[in-house]
Amino acid sequence: MQFDGIGMTSQRTRLRLIERLRQQGIKNTRVLSIMESTPRHIFLDEALSHRAYEDTALPIGHGQTLSQPYIVARMTELLLEAVPTAQSVLEIGAGSGYQTAILAQLFPQVYSVERIKPLLDKARGRLSQLRLRNVILRHSDGILGWPQERQFDAILSAAAPAAIPESLLAQLAPGGALIIPVGDRDQQLTLVRRIEDTFESVVLEPVKFVPLLSGITR
Ligand code: SAH
């Protein structure tokens, strides 16, 4: 593998992470195999890359974090189960671009928004380094959904609102599913399915995400 490192960024270290994800209950073999082959260390600053295969969230600057591998795996697995034939996925909060890279290898077309311009620019560079061309990135406020009017089969939010924004529900296609952490202090991972014009939500497990903030920064 072209991005394989040595020591703490090696394939062997990554395999240990995959083993741990299995132990924590991640079952989807496609998710596990994509996470096994995707170099997480290139999504971090060099000073932190030796920690890339620990199962923890890690800082990416601007007060933001690269999500914990377990939660990346869990949210992806839930979307694949809920909408196995999803063609288009919208991600809110590209951050480092790691979750985006995982989605891009499992769904035909990925759209992702990020409100912090320097993070978006770095994410763009890494995704093109990995030659993932089925991703469209936008510098915009995800509370408003995707900047153009359209619907997605699946939506994943990597930041937590106090309550689910209406715009995200409106951009969910019938038959689609939204996975999102909801709450201020005590957040719950929530799965919302759209069945024609009704929304059914299930609260899954307590989580800890950065807040979904409004507006963009340059
Ligand atoms: N999946 C990313 C998670 C990054 S943390 C990763 O693993 O790297 C969540 C990201 O959501 C942050 O980068 C933050 O800037 C972004 N974010 C928060 N509110 C947002 C909003 N309203 N619109 C777009 N992005 C937002």
PDB file of C-alpha atoms and ligand atoms in Angstrom:
ATOM      1  CA  MET A   1       0.000   0.000   0.000  1.00  0.00           C
ATOM      2  CA  GLN A   2       1.358   3.318  -1.141  1.00  0.00           C
ATOM      3  CA  PHE A   3       0.518   5.136   2.131  1.00  0.00           C
ATOM      4  CA  ASP A   4       1.679   2.402   4.424  1.00  0.00           C
ATOM      5  CA  GLY A   5       3.930   3.709   7.131  1.00  0.00           C
ATOM      6  CA  ILE A   6       6.192   2.052   9.645  1.00  0.00           C
ATOM      7  CA  GLY A   7       5.772   1.435  13.376  1.00  0.00           C
ATOM      8  CA  MET A   8       2.636   3.093  14.692  1.00  0.00           C
ATOM      9  CA  THR A   9       1.275   3.862  11.203  1.00  0.00           C
ATOM     10  CA  SER A  10       1.908   0.377   9.784  1.00  0.00           C
ATOM     11  CA  GLN A  11      -0.641  -2.068   8.389  1.00  0.00           C
ATOM     12  CA  ARG A  12      -0.146  -4.255  11.468  1.00  0.00           C
ATOM     13  CA  THR A  13      -1.130  -1.414  13.816  1.00  0.00           C
ATOM     14  CA  ARG A  14      -4.204  -0.790  11.656  1.00  0.00           C
ATOM     15  CA  LEU A  15      -5.178  -4.472  11.860  1.00  0.00           C
ATOM     16  CA  ARG A  16      -5.184  -4.239  15.648  1.00  0.00           C
ATOM     17  CA  LEU A  17      -7.666  -1.364  15.401  1.00  0.00           C
ATOM     18  CA  ILE A  18      -9.929  -3.459  13.129  1.00  0.00           C
ATOM     19  CA  GLU A  19      -9.784  -6.308  15.635  1.00  0.00           C
ATOM     20  CA  ARG A  20     -10.846  -3.875  18.357  1.00  0.00           C
ATOM     21  CA  LEU A  21     -13.750  -2.575  16.271  1.00  0.00           C
ATOM     22  CA  ARG A  22     -14.922  -6.182  15.833  1.00  0.00           C
ATOM     23  CA  GLN A  23     -14.761  -6.727  19.574  1.00  0.00           C
ATOM     24  CA  GLN A  24     -16.849  -3.598  20.099  1.00  0.00           C
ATOM     25  CA  GLY A  25     -19.564  -5.080  17.913  1.00  0.00           C
ATOM     26  CA  ILE A  26     -18.911  -3.707  14.416  1.00  0.00           C
ATOM     27  CA  LYS A  27     -20.103  -6.504  12.126  1.00  0.00           C
ATOM     28  CA  ASN A  28     -20.291  -5.102   8.620  1.00  0.00           C
ATOM     29  CA  THR A  29     -17.422  -6.730   6.748  1.00  0.00           C
ATOM     30  CA  ARG A  30     -17.394  -4.077   4.003  1.00  0.00           C
ATOM     31  CA  VAL A  31     -16.975  -1.324   6.603  1.00  0.00           C
ATOM     32  CA  LEU A  32     -14.238  -3.257   8.396  1.00  0.00           C
ATOM     33  CA  SER A  33     -12.356  -3.987   5.207  1.00  0.00           C
ATOM     34  CA  ILE A  34     -12.531  -0.382   3.956  1.00  0.00           C
ATOM     35  CA  MET A  35     -11.307   0.875   7.334  1.00  0.00           C
ATOM     36  CA  GLU A  36      -8.516  -1.675   7.222  1.00  0.00           C
ATOM     37  CA  SER A  37      -7.278  -0.391   3.882  1.00  0.00           C
ATOM     38  CA  THR A  38      -7.769   3.361   4.485  1.00  0.00           C
ATOM     39  CA  PRO A  39      -4.755   5.147   6.002  1.00  0.00           C
ATOM     40  CA  ARG A  40      -6.153   7.219   8.896  1.00  0.00           C
ATOM     41  CA  HIS A  41      -2.739   8.709   9.685  1.00  0.00           C
ATOM     42  CA  ILE A  42      -2.701  10.904   6.577  1.00  0.00           C
ATOM     43  CA  PHE A  43      -5.745  12.759   7.980  1.00  0.00           C
ATOM     44  CA  LEU A  44      -3.747  13.997  10.982  1.00  0.00           C
ATOM     45  CA  ASP A  45      -0.899  16.415  11.429  1.00  0.00           C
ATOM     46  CA  GLU A  46       2.408  14.601  11.466  1.00  0.00           C
ATOM     47  CA  ALA A  47       2.947  15.182  15.194  1.00  0.00           C
ATOM     48  CA  LEU A  48      -0.163  13.101  15.906  1.00  0.00           C
ATOM     49  CA  SER A  49       0.045  10.488  13.165  1.00  0.00           C
ATOM     50  CA  HIS A  50       1.551   7.868  15.497  1.00  0.00           C
ATOM     51  CA  ARG A  51      -1.768   7.875  17.382  1.00  0.00           C
ATOM     52  CA  ALA A  52      -3.911   7.424  14.261  1.00  0.00           C
ATOM     53  CA  TYR A  53      -4.869   3.795  14.980  1.00  0.00           C
ATOM     54  CA  GLU A  54      -5.873   4.311  18.589  1.00  0.00           C
ATOM     55  CA  ASP A  55      -9.623   4.123  18.982  1.00  0.00           C
ATOM     56  CA  THR A  56      -9.979   7.744  20.106  1.00  0.00           C
ATOM     57  CA  ALA A  57     -11.018  11.097  18.695  1.00  0.00           C
ATOM     58  CA  LEU A  58      -7.951  13.255  17.909  1.00  0.00           C
ATOM     59  CA  PRO A  59      -7.534  17.024  17.455  1.00  0.00           C
ATOM     60  CA  ILE A  60      -7.381  18.409  13.897  1.00  0.00           C
ATOM     61  CA  GLY A  61      -7.062  22.102  14.819  1.00  0.00           C
ATOM     62  CA  HIS A  62      -9.646  24.904  15.013  1.00  0.00           C
ATOM     63  CA  GLY A  63     -11.084  23.236  18.122  1.00  0.00           C
ATOM     64  CA  GLN A  64     -12.329  20.268  16.068  1.00  0.00           C
ATOM     65  CA  THR A  65     -11.664  16.549  16.223  1.00  0.00           C
ATOM     66  CA  LEU A  66     -11.263  13.594  13.900  1.00  0.00           C
ATOM     67  CA  SER A  67     -14.038  11.245  15.028  1.00  0.00           C
ATOM     68  CA  GLN A  68     -13.242   8.084  16.976  1.00  0.00           C
ATOM     69  CA  PRO A  69     -12.868   5.076  14.623  1.00  0.00           C
ATOM     70  CA  TYR A  70     -15.588   3.140  16.472  1.00  0.00           C
ATOM     71  CA  ILE A  71     -18.114   5.897  15.859  1.00  0.00           C
ATOM     72  CA  VAL A  72     -17.099   6.286  12.184  1.00  0.00           C
ATOM     73  CA  ALA A  73     -17.602   2.536  11.747  1.00  0.00           C
ATOM     74  CA  ARG A  74     -20.879   2.470  13.688  1.00  0.00           C
ATOM     75  CA  MET A  75     -22.502   5.386  11.838  1.00  0.00           C
ATOM     76  CA  THR A  76     -21.419   4.018   8.460  1.00  0.00           C
ATOM     77  CA  GLU A  77     -22.672   0.533   9.312  1.00  0.00           C
ATOM     78  CA  LEU A  78     -26.038   1.923  10.442  1.00  0.00           C
ATOM     79  CA  LEU A  79     -26.496   3.845   7.191  1.00  0.00           C
ATOM     80  CA  LEU A  80     -25.580   0.806   5.077  1.00  0.00           C
ATOM     81  CA  GLU A  81     -28.067  -1.319   7.001  1.00  0.00           C
ATOM     82  CA  ALA A  82     -30.840   1.276   6.834  1.00  0.00           C
ATOM     83  CA  VAL A  83     -30.415   2.114   3.129  1.00  0.00           C
ATOM     84  CA  PRO A  84     -28.410  -0.663   1.433  1.00  0.00           C
ATOM     85  CA  THR A  85     -29.077   0.750  -2.034  1.00  0.00           C
ATOM     86  CA  ALA A  86     -28.259   4.388  -1.216  1.00  0.00           C
ATOM     87  CA  GLN A  87     -26.760   6.196  -4.197  1.00  0.00           C
ATOM     88  CA  SER A  88     -26.123   9.593  -2.653  1.00  0.00           C
ATOM     89  CA  VAL A  89     -24.882  10.486   0.823  1.00  0.00           C
ATOM     90  CA  LEU A  90     -24.633  13.933   2.388  1.00  0.00           C
ATOM     91  CA  GLU A  91     -22.111  14.428   5.187  1.00  0.00           C
ATOM     92  CA  ILE A  92     -22.297  17.432   7.497  1.00  0.00           C
ATOM     93  CA  GLY A  93     -18.861  18.368   8.863  1.00  0.00           C
ATOM     94  CA  ALA A  94     -16.117  16.947   6.623  1.00  0.00           C
ATOM     95  CA  GLY A  95     -13.458  17.922   9.201  1.00  0.00           C
ATOM     96  CA  SER A  96     -10.298  15.994   8.334  1.00  0.00           C
ATOM     97  CA  GLY A  97     -12.061  14.153   5.502  1.00  0.00           C
ATOM     98  CA  TYR A  98     -11.545  10.700   7.065  1.00  0.00           C
ATOM     99  CA  GLN A  99     -15.230   9.813   7.426  1.00  0.00           C
ATOM    100  CA  THR A 100     -15.758  11.250   3.935  1.00  0.00           C
ATOM    101  CA  ALA A 101     -13.087   8.873   2.579  1.00  0.00           C
ATOM    102  CA  ILE A 102     -14.797   5.874   4.181  1.00  0.00           C
ATOM    103  CA  LEU A 103     -18.202   6.882   2.779  1.00  0.00           C
ATOM    104  CA  ALA A 104     -16.721   7.475  -0.690  1.00  0.00           C
ATOM    105  CA  GLN A 105     -15.567   3.855  -0.841  1.00  0.00           C
ATOM    106  CA  LEU A 106     -18.985   2.478   0.113  1.00  0.00           C
ATOM    107  CA  PHE A 107     -21.502   4.750  -1.636  1.00  0.00           C
ATOM    108  CA  PRO A 108     -21.551   5.857  -5.297  1.00  0.00           C
ATOM    109  CA  GLN A 109     -21.733   9.626  -4.680  1.00  0.00           C
ATOM    110  CA  VAL A 110     -20.785  11.611  -1.580  1.00  0.00           C
ATOM    111  CA  TYR A 111     -21.502  15.267  -0.882  1.00  0.00           C
ATOM    112  CA  SER A 112     -19.922  16.910   2.144  1.00  0.00           C
ATOM    113  CA  VAL A 113     -20.039  20.364   3.712  1.00  0.00           C
ATOM    114  CA  GLU A 114     -17.632  21.949   6.189  1.00  0.00           C
ATOM    115  CA  ARG A 115     -17.936  25.394   7.804  1.00  0.00           C
ATOM    116  CA  ILE A 116     -14.184  25.946   8.474  1.00  0.00           C
ATOM    117  CA  LYS A 117     -12.366  26.757   5.215  1.00  0.00           C
ATOM    118  CA  PRO A 118      -8.811  25.625   6.163  1.00  0.00           C
ATOM    119  CA  LEU A 119     -10.137  22.213   7.279  1.00  0.00           C
ATOM    120  CA  LEU A 120     -12.069  21.850   4.038  1.00  0.00           C
ATOM    121  CA  ASP A 121      -9.004  22.694   1.953  1.00  0.00           C
ATOM    122  CA  LYS A 122      -6.899  20.073   3.747  1.00  0.00           C
ATOM    123  CA  ALA A 123      -9.651  17.459   3.450  1.00  0.00           C
ATOM    124  CA  ARG A 124      -9.856  18.153  -0.288  1.00  0.00           C
ATOM    125  CA  GLY A 125      -6.119  17.567  -0.687  1.00  0.00           C
ATOM    126  CA  ARG A 126      -6.205  14.259   1.185  1.00  0.00           C
ATOM    127  CA  LEU A 127      -9.202  12.931  -0.741  1.00  0.00           C
ATOM    128  CA  SER A 128      -7.491  13.677  -4.025  1.00  0.00           C
ATOM    129  CA  GLN A 129      -4.290  12.072  -2.722  1.00  0.00           C
ATOM    130  CA  LEU A 130      -6.373   8.915  -2.202  1.00  0.00           C
ATOM    131  CA  ARG A 131      -7.891   9.408  -5.684  1.00  0.00           C
ATOM    132  CA  LEU A 132     -11.440   9.467  -4.344  1.00  0.00           C
ATOM    133  CA  ARG A 133     -13.191  11.354  -7.104  1.00  0.00           C
ATOM    134  CA  ASN A 134     -16.828  10.689  -6.212  1.00  0.00           C
ATOM    135  CA  VAL A 135     -16.895  13.405  -3.538  1.00  0.00           C
ATOM    136  CA  ILE A 136     -18.229  16.938  -3.917  1.00  0.00           C
ATOM    137  CA  LEU A 137     -17.129  19.289  -1.120  1.00  0.00           C
ATOM    138  CA  ARG A 138     -18.616  22.679  -0.269  1.00  0.00           C
ATOM    139  CA  HIS A 139     -17.627  25.394   2.173  1.00  0.00           C
ATOM    140  CA  SER A 140     -21.036  26.040   3.699  1.00  0.00           C
ATOM    141  CA  ASP A 141     -23.246  25.818   6.753  1.00  0.00           C
ATOM    142  CA  GLY A 142     -24.669  22.322   7.051  1.00  0.00           C
ATOM    143  CA  ILE A 143     -27.517  23.478   9.285  1.00  0.00           C
ATOM    144  CA  LEU A 144     -29.030  24.682   6.026  1.00  0.00           C
ATOM    145  CA  GLY A 145     -28.420  21.317   4.345  1.00  0.00           C
ATOM    146  CA  TRP A 146     -26.741  21.082   0.947  1.00  0.00           C
ATOM    147  CA  PRO A 147     -26.630  24.554  -0.682  1.00  0.00           C
ATOM    148  CA  GLN A 148     -28.743  23.468  -3.672  1.00  0.00           C
ATOM    149  CA  GLU A 149     -32.220  22.063  -3.387  1.00  0.00           C
ATOM    150  CA  ARG A 150     -31.999  18.275  -3.700  1.00  0.00           C
ATOM    151  CA  GLN A 151     -32.514  15.083  -1.724  1.00  0.00           C
ATOM    152  CA  PHE A 152     -30.126  12.403  -0.488  1.00  0.00           C
ATOM    153  CA  ASP A 153     -30.666   8.710   0.246  1.00  0.00           C
ATOM    154  CA  ALA A 154     -28.526   8.984   3.360  1.00  0.00           C
ATOM    155  CA  ILE A 155     -27.304  11.847   5.558  1.00  0.00           C
ATOM    156  CA  LEU A 156     -24.610  11.655   8.235  1.00  0.00           C
ATOM    157  CA  SER A 157     -23.873  14.500  10.611  1.00  0.00           C
ATOM    158  CA  ALA A 158     -20.486  14.562  12.358  1.00  0.00           C
ATOM    159  CA  ALA A 159     -21.526  17.460  14.613  1.00  0.00           C
ATOM    160  CA  ALA A 160     -24.324  17.625  17.181  1.00  0.00           C
ATOM    161  CA  PRO A 161     -27.280  20.049  17.061  1.00  0.00           C
ATOM    162  CA  ALA A 162     -29.555  20.582  20.075  1.00  0.00           C
ATOM    163  CA  ALA A 163     -32.431  19.505  17.834  1.00  0.00           C
ATOM    164  CA  ILE A 164     -32.461  18.053  14.310  1.00  0.00           C
ATOM    165  CA  PRO A 165     -32.492  20.880  11.709  1.00  0.00           C
ATOM    166  CA  GLU A 166     -35.628  20.912   9.528  1.00  0.00           C
ATOM    167  CA  SER A 167     -33.520  21.390   6.410  1.00  0.00           C
ATOM    168  CA  LEU A 168     -31.854  18.006   6.908  1.00  0.00           C
ATOM    169  CA  LEU A 169     -35.213  16.267   7.173  1.00  0.00           C
ATOM    170  CA  ALA A 170     -36.382  18.096   4.048  1.00  0.00           C
ATOM    171  CA  GLN A 171     -33.304  16.911   2.122  1.00  0.00           C
ATOM    172  CA  LEU A 172     -33.803  13.281   3.102  1.00  0.00           C
ATOM    173  CA  ALA A 173     -35.306  11.281   0.216  1.00  0.00           C
ATOM    174  CA  PRO A 174     -38.302   9.025   0.919  1.00  0.00           C
ATOM    175  CA  GLY A 175     -36.881   5.663   2.020  1.00  0.00           C
ATOM    176  CA  GLY A 176     -33.736   7.395   3.207  1.00  0.00           C
ATOM    177  CA  ALA A 177     -32.029   7.564   6.600  1.00  0.00           C
ATOM    178  CA  LEU A 178     -30.265  10.226   8.655  1.00  0.00           C
ATOM    179  CA  ILE A 179     -27.728   9.394  11.356  1.00  0.00           C
ATOM    180  CA  ILE A 180     -26.994  12.248  13.733  1.00  0.00           C
ATOM    181  CA  PRO A 181     -25.846  12.952  17.297  1.00  0.00           C
ATOM    182  CA  VAL A 182     -28.494  15.064  19.050  1.00  0.00           C
ATOM    183  CA  GLY A 183     -28.273  17.088  22.257  1.00  0.00           C
ATOM    184  CA  ASP A 184     -26.225  19.711  24.069  1.00  0.00           C
ATOM    185  CA  ARG A 185     -24.465  18.157  27.009  1.00  0.00           C
ATOM    186  CA  ASP A 186     -25.956  14.686  26.857  1.00  0.00           C
ATOM    187  CA  GLN A 187     -25.954  13.638  23.253  1.00  0.00           C
ATOM    188  CA  GLN A 188     -27.645  10.585  21.782  1.00  0.00           C
ATOM    189  CA  LEU A 189     -26.844   9.004  18.454  1.00  0.00           C
ATOM    190  CA  THR A 190     -30.153   9.050  16.601  1.00  0.00           C
ATOM    191  CA  LEU A 191     -31.290   7.287  13.425  1.00  0.00           C
ATOM    192  CA  VAL A 192     -34.159   8.876  11.531  1.00  0.00           C
ATOM    193  CA  ARG A 193     -35.858   7.050   8.675  1.00  0.00           C
ATOM    194  CA  ARG A 194     -38.125   8.756   6.202  1.00  0.00           C
ATOM    195  CA  ILE A 195     -41.077   6.671   5.066  1.00  0.00           C
ATOM    196  CA  GLU A 196     -42.835   8.770   2.441  1.00  0.00           C
ATOM    197  CA  ASP A 197     -43.669  11.883   4.438  1.00  0.00           C
ATOM    198  CA  THR A 198     -43.330  10.527   7.939  1.00  0.00           C
ATOM    199  CA  PHE A 199     -40.161  10.381   9.994  1.00  0.00           C
ATOM    200  CA  GLU A 200     -39.428   7.612  12.465  1.00  0.00           C
ATOM    201  CA  SER A 201     -36.563   8.078  14.856  1.00  0.00           C
ATOM    202  CA  VAL A 202     -34.709   5.653  17.081  1.00  0.00           C
ATOM    203  CA  VAL A 203     -32.324   6.698  19.846  1.00  0.00           C
ATOM    204  CA  LEU A 204     -29.298   4.409  19.771  1.00  0.00           C
ATOM    205  CA  GLU A 205     -26.480   5.210  22.209  1.00  0.00           C
ATOM    206  CA  PRO A 206     -24.856   8.076  24.122  1.00  0.00           C
ATOM    207  CA  VAL A 207     -22.089   9.858  22.157  1.00  0.00           C
ATOM    208  CA  LYS A 208     -19.816  12.893  22.379  1.00  0.00           C
ATOM    209  CA  PHE A 209     -19.462  15.100  19.298  1.00  0.00           C
ATOM    210  CA  VAL A 210     -18.433  18.699  18.691  1.00  0.00           C
ATOM    211  CA  PRO A 211     -21.457  21.025  18.366  1.00  0.00           C
ATOM    212  CA  LEU A 212     -23.122  21.829  15.047  1.00  0.00           C
ATOM    213  CA  LEU A 213     -22.493  25.576  14.767  1.00  0.00           C
ATOM    214  CA  SER A 214     -24.145  28.043  12.449  1.00  0.00           C
ATOM    215  CA  GLY A 215     -22.363  30.251   9.909  1.00  0.00           C
ATOM    216  CA  ILE A 216     -19.050  29.709   8.146  1.00  0.00           C
ATOM    217  CA  THR A 217     -15.483  30.827   8.922  1.00  0.00           C
ATOM    218  CA  ARG A 218     -12.765  31.647   6.388  1.00  0.00           C
TER     219      ARG A 218
HETATM  220  N1  SAH B   1     -15.876  13.365  10.290  1.00  0.00           N
HETATM  221  C1  SAH B   1     -14.961  14.394  10.695  1.00  0.00           C
HETATM  222  C2  SAH B   1     -15.480  15.030  11.947  1.00  0.00           C
HETATM  223  C3  SAH B   1     -14.932  16.354  12.215  1.00  0.00           C
HETATM  224  S1  SAH B   1     -15.626  17.104  13.646  1.00  0.00           S
HETATM  225  C4  SAH B   1     -13.597  13.774  10.917  1.00  0.00           C
HETATM  226  O1  SAH B   1     -13.583  12.614  11.326  1.00  0.00           O
HETATM  227  O2  SAH B   1     -12.591  14.431  10.735  1.00  0.00           O
HETATM  228  C5  SAH B   1     -17.085  17.825  13.000  1.00  0.00           C
HETATM  229  C6  SAH B   1     -16.899  18.868  11.950  1.00  0.00           C
HETATM  230  O3  SAH B   1     -18.163  19.500  11.754  1.00  0.00           O
HETATM  231  C7  SAH B   1     -15.933  19.994  12.314  1.00  0.00           C
HETATM  232  O4  SAH B   1     -14.924  20.052  11.353  1.00  0.00           O
HETATM  233  C8  SAH B   1     -16.796  21.247  12.302  1.00  0.00           C
HETATM  234  O5  SAH B   1     -16.138  22.398  11.799  1.00  0.00           O
HETATM  235  C9  SAH B   1     -17.937  20.834  11.392  1.00  0.00           C
HETATM  236  N2  SAH B   1     -19.174  21.588  11.557  1.00  0.00           N
HETATM  237  C10 SAH B   1     -19.781  22.020  12.706  1.00  0.00           C
HETATM  238  N3  SAH B   1     -20.901  22.693  12.435  1.00  0.00           N
HETATM  239  C11 SAH B   1     -21.030  22.694  11.073  1.00  0.00           C
HETATM  240  C12 SAH B   1     -21.981  23.250  10.167  1.00  0.00           C
HETATM  241  N4  SAH B   1     -23.048  23.936  10.583  1.00  0.00           N
HETATM  242  N5  SAH B   1     -21.783  23.063   8.851  1.00  0.00           N
HETATM  243  C13 SAH B   1     -20.708  22.381   8.373  1.00  0.00           C
HETATM  244  N6  SAH B   1     -19.776  21.850   9.172  1.00  0.00           N
HETATM  245  C14 SAH B   1     -19.925  21.996  10.509  1.00  0.00           C
END
